[in-house]
GROMACS .gro file of C-alpha atoms in nm:
model
  129
    1PRO     CA    1  -0.920  -3.099  -1.181
    2SER     CA    2  -1.189  -2.861  -1.294
    3SER     CA    3  -1.132  -2.597  -1.554
    4VAL     CA    4  -1.323  -2.282  -1.469
    5ALA     CA    5  -1.250  -1.967  -1.666
    6TYR     CA    6  -1.239  -1.652  -1.456
    7ASN     CA    7  -1.323  -1.317  -1.606
    8PHE     CA    8  -1.157  -1.043  -1.402
    9THR     CA    9  -1.338  -0.750  -1.556
   10VAL     CA   10  -1.379  -0.418  -1.386
   11SER     CA   11  -1.678  -0.508  -1.171
   12GLY     CA   12  -1.806  -0.837  -1.305
   13THR     CA   13  -1.882  -1.150  -1.110
   14VAL     CA   14  -1.695  -1.475  -1.144
   15PRO     CA   15  -1.868  -1.689  -1.411
   16ASP     CA   16  -1.999  -2.026  -1.296
   17GLY     CA   17  -1.909  -1.933  -0.940
   18PRO     CA   18  -2.114  -1.832  -0.641
   19PRO     CA   19  -2.320  -1.522  -0.721
   20SER     CA   20  -2.194  -1.345  -0.407
   21ILE     CA   21  -1.836  -1.308  -0.538
   22ASN     CA   22  -1.784  -0.968  -0.697
   23VAL     CA   23  -1.435  -0.899  -0.830
   24GLY     CA   24  -1.481  -0.521  -0.802
   25THR     CA   25  -1.570  -0.548  -0.433
   26ILE     CA   26  -1.274  -0.777  -0.367
   27LEU     CA   27  -1.036  -0.534  -0.541
   28ARG     CA   28  -1.178  -0.235  -0.349
   29LYS     CA   29  -1.143  -0.417  -0.016
   30THR     CA   30  -0.793  -0.532  -0.110
   31HIS     CA   31  -0.700  -0.170  -0.184
   32GLY     CA   32  -0.836  -0.051   0.150
   33SER     CA   33  -0.677  -0.333   0.350
   34LEU     CA   34  -0.335  -0.285   0.194
   35MET     CA   35  -0.347   0.091   0.250
   36ILE     CA   36  -0.447   0.044   0.615
   37VAL     CA   37  -0.154  -0.192   0.677
   38THR     CA   38   0.078   0.044   0.486
   39TRP     CA   39  -0.019   0.377   0.641
   40LEU     CA   40  -0.110   0.263   0.994
   41PHE     CA   41   0.157   0.000   1.057
   42ALA     CA   42   0.448  -0.049   0.814
   43LEU     CA   43   0.547   0.311   0.732
   44PRO     CA   44   0.483   0.465   1.078
   45PHE     CA   45   0.667   0.186   1.260
   46GLY     CA   46   0.959   0.221   1.019
   47MET     CA   47   0.973   0.594   1.096
   48TYR     CA   48   0.938   0.524   1.470
   49VAL     CA   49   1.237   0.287   1.464
   50ALA     CA   50   1.448   0.549   1.287
   51ARG     CA   51   1.340   0.832   1.519
   52PHE     CA   52   1.365   0.647   1.851
   53ARG     CA   53   1.648   0.409   1.767
   54ASP     CA   54   1.859   0.497   2.070
   55SER     CA   55   1.577   0.464   2.323
   56MET     CA   56   1.476   0.132   2.164
   57GLY     CA   57   1.832   0.003   2.200
   58VAL     CA   58   1.897  -0.046   1.830
   59GLY     CA   59   2.091   0.274   1.763
   60LYS     CA   60   2.445   0.149   1.788
   61HIS     CA   61   2.628  -0.122   1.600
   62SER     CA   62   2.551  -0.455   1.760
   63GLY     CA   63   2.868  -0.627   1.644
   64LEU     CA   64   2.704  -0.745   1.324
   65GLN     CA   65   2.862  -0.668   0.991
   66GLY     CA   66   2.698  -0.397   0.785
   67PRO     CA   67   2.462  -0.119   0.890
   68PRO     CA   68   2.319  -0.086   1.241
   69MET     CA   69   2.008  -0.281   1.338
   70TRP     CA   70   1.779   0.025   1.337
   71TRP     CA   71   1.864   0.089   0.972
   72ARG     CA   72   1.793  -0.272   0.877
   73ILE     CA   73   1.453  -0.267   1.048
   74HIS     CA   74   1.368   0.078   0.909
   75ARG     CA   75   1.465  -0.017   0.554
   76VAL     CA   76   1.269  -0.345   0.553
   77LEU     CA   77   0.954  -0.181   0.692
   78GLN     CA   78   0.973   0.104   0.442
   79TYR     CA   79   1.019  -0.140   0.152
   80ILE     CA   80   0.726  -0.349   0.274
   81GLY     CA   81   0.514  -0.034   0.298
   82VAL     CA   82   0.600   0.076  -0.055
   83VAL     CA   83   0.538  -0.271  -0.201
   84LEU     CA   84   0.200  -0.292  -0.026
   85MET     CA   85   0.112   0.057  -0.150
   86ILE     CA   86   0.200  -0.037  -0.508
   87GLY     CA   87  -0.022  -0.344  -0.474
   88ALA     CA   88  -0.307  -0.128  -0.343
   89ILE     CA   89  -0.270   0.119  -0.630
   90VAL     CA   90  -0.264  -0.161  -0.887
   91ALA     CA   91  -0.575  -0.320  -0.732
   92ILE     CA   92  -0.776   0.003  -0.739
   93PHE     CA   93  -0.670   0.089  -1.095
   94ILE     CA   94  -0.775  -0.259  -1.211
   95LYS     CA   95  -1.112  -0.203  -1.042
   96SER     CA   96  -1.168   0.156  -1.148
   97GLY     CA   97  -0.992   0.184  -1.482
   98MET     CA   98  -0.889   0.524  -1.610
   99MET     CA   99  -0.978   0.814  -1.386
  100THR     CA  100  -1.160   1.047  -1.618
  101GLN     CA  101  -1.337   1.365  -1.511
  102ALA     CA  102  -1.668   1.184  -1.541
  103TYR     CA  103  -1.546   0.903  -1.316
  104LEU     CA  104  -1.408   1.144  -1.055
  105ALA     CA  105  -1.727   1.350  -1.055
  106GLY     CA  106  -1.926   1.035  -0.980
  107THR     CA  107  -1.726   0.933  -0.674
  108TYR     CA  108  -1.836   1.002  -0.317
  109SER     CA  109  -1.552   1.249  -0.259
  110LYS     CA  110  -1.589   1.407  -0.605
  111GLY     CA  111  -1.232   1.304  -0.685
  112ILE     CA  112  -1.060   1.449  -0.378
  113HIS     CA  113  -0.972   1.106  -0.232
  114GLU     CA  114  -0.837   0.986  -0.564
  115ILE     CA  115  -0.627   1.297  -0.630
  116VAL     CA  116  -0.485   1.306  -0.274
  117GLY     CA  117  -0.409   0.933  -0.306
  118ILE     CA  118  -0.220   0.972  -0.633
  119VAL     CA  119  -0.023   1.271  -0.501
  120SER     CA  120   0.059   1.083  -0.177
  121PHE     CA  121   0.170   0.781  -0.380
  122ALA     CA  122   0.394   0.997  -0.602
  123LEU     CA  123   0.548   1.174  -0.302
  124THR     CA  124   0.607   0.842  -0.126
  125LEU     CA  125   0.788   0.701  -0.427
  126SER     CA  126   0.996   1.015  -0.471
  127GLN     CA  127   1.088   1.048  -0.101
  128PRO     CA  128   1.405   0.833  -0.110
  129VAL     CA  129   1.543   1.023  -0.411
   0.00000   0.00000   0.00000
């Protein structure tokens, strides 16, 4: 077994590793990938199941104990979406650090993407309440 120490700094490279591995790039791509899966697949499909449960044939009790099948599918997909979103937010905060005015001014969107993302995240978490 080899013992290689990894330094997961904001945008550093992995010491003693291949020079092409950049932790910041990996975290940014992880953030984007998780958000794509969350917003384009998990959450919309969960809403679709809830909205069209009768036409999909999962609206009534299927003889199973507990809630109807549509609710089970909807709940699992929404939980998966929220967990993936939390992972994406954690990844981007590890990469970016604190979002100061100077940081936001230096981004491509001048902070609009970051602010809309944080508001969307907060609204998503507060939605079940």
